[in-house]
Amino acid sequence: MSHRPNSGVRPLAGVGLYFGCNGLVFAALLPWYPLLVERLGLNSWEFGFVVASFALGAIVSSVAPAHLISRFGANTVVIGGTVLLGLSAAATAWSVNGLMMAVCLFFVGFFDAIVDVAQNVVGIGVQESQSRVILSSMHALWSLGGLVSGAAATVAAANGMDMRAYLGLIMVVSIIVIMVARRLVGDADARSHPENSGGADGTSADHGAEASADASETAGAKRPSSKRAILLMALPLAVVAICGTAVEDIANNWSAIAAVEFGGVPVATAGIAFSVVIGSQCLGRFSGDLLVQRFGSGRIARLGGGLIAVGGIGVVAATEPVLLLAGLALMGYGSATLVPGALGAAAHIPGVGRAGGVTLVNWIMRGGYLGTSPLVGIIASIGSLRWGLSLLIVIGAVTMIFAGRLGTVPRRSD
């Protein structure tokens, strides 16, 4: 029992590095989009469908995360998935046409979805061992990793650094960081759940411990009467998560382009728009745990929906950088707790186990990615990008409608 204090610090740091590293790899690619669009000669609707391949890859991953976690353990899946994610992101820089870019982004989405589920499973396990809300802070570190990476990529692009060299460097850095993170996490998730022990001496392999955790949770939880009942619990959570990821998707794919078109920002420095969104999201997530602990996840999500709608109005009305960046900051802050809150609630859906619940909601959530950018691109082609980005106002309203469902999932009594 003497390992308890250690289990409260090192695993938190390790999981934080998991999330930060994932944000680092993903965001390293995004500020280069305007240059890729220019180099490959993509118009709005073509670009919208190309970047939607990211979501398609995530959807195709389907139940793979839960099976891989059951077979190898969440920590191993995070490591392997991060390596493959880095390779896929780096390969995107070598694209010679829209099709090649779409294929690369398909694999980026595929491996990112797997890593996302695995790191959330580890994070939720540590959260429950600490008996306090930490998941928003873990997602804040994802945003922080993305902020640092996006800002560095913007500086690199502005100074004429080769995109291929930059993304290759990021891949190497991510591998080093993820190995350090794994050592910090140790076997904390297995220790935090007594039922996870796979052997008499309590030193079972990591993947065996986590597999038995899911099995015992599934067996011990009160099962809903049918798969339909499970889906009805998951869908409202997924809607909230989709609203959060839709904001992220618009920020990832369209904020830099909006900065160029609306604010007259030079192409090489347009990545500042993405940095503003992810920076404000990072602040929202660091403050989110305290706010959720005090007021509840539903109320904070509803407030977030209002901020997204107001921010969307600011973005579509902008004719210069200040109002545009202010709108982006509001929508970033408003979206901060939506995905962590939805995935945290998903881990307690009865009858499917922690990894199963997170995988289910994560998979449905990724479907929102598939439609967001193509819809923005189609609307922009028919009207203008301002009309396309008005989708943010709708996203804010939908968030406010479904936010209250975050607190309605019964918690498991492990």
Coordinates of N, CA, C and O in Angstrom, one line a residue, residues 11 197 278 355:
P11 N 1.7 8.6 -12.6 CA 0.7 8.2 -13.7 C 0.0 9.4 -14.3 O -0.2 9.5 -15.5
S197 N -6.1 -7.6 -11.2 CA -5.0 -8.5 -11.0 C -5.2 -9.9 -11.7 O -6.2 -10.5 -11.6
I278 N -7.0 26.6 -30.3 CA -6.6 25.6 -29.5 C -6.0 26.1 -28.2 O -6.1 25.5 -27.1
A355 N -13.8 0.4 -21.8 CA -13.3 0.6 -23.2 C -14.4 0.5 -24.2 O -14.4 1.3 -25.2

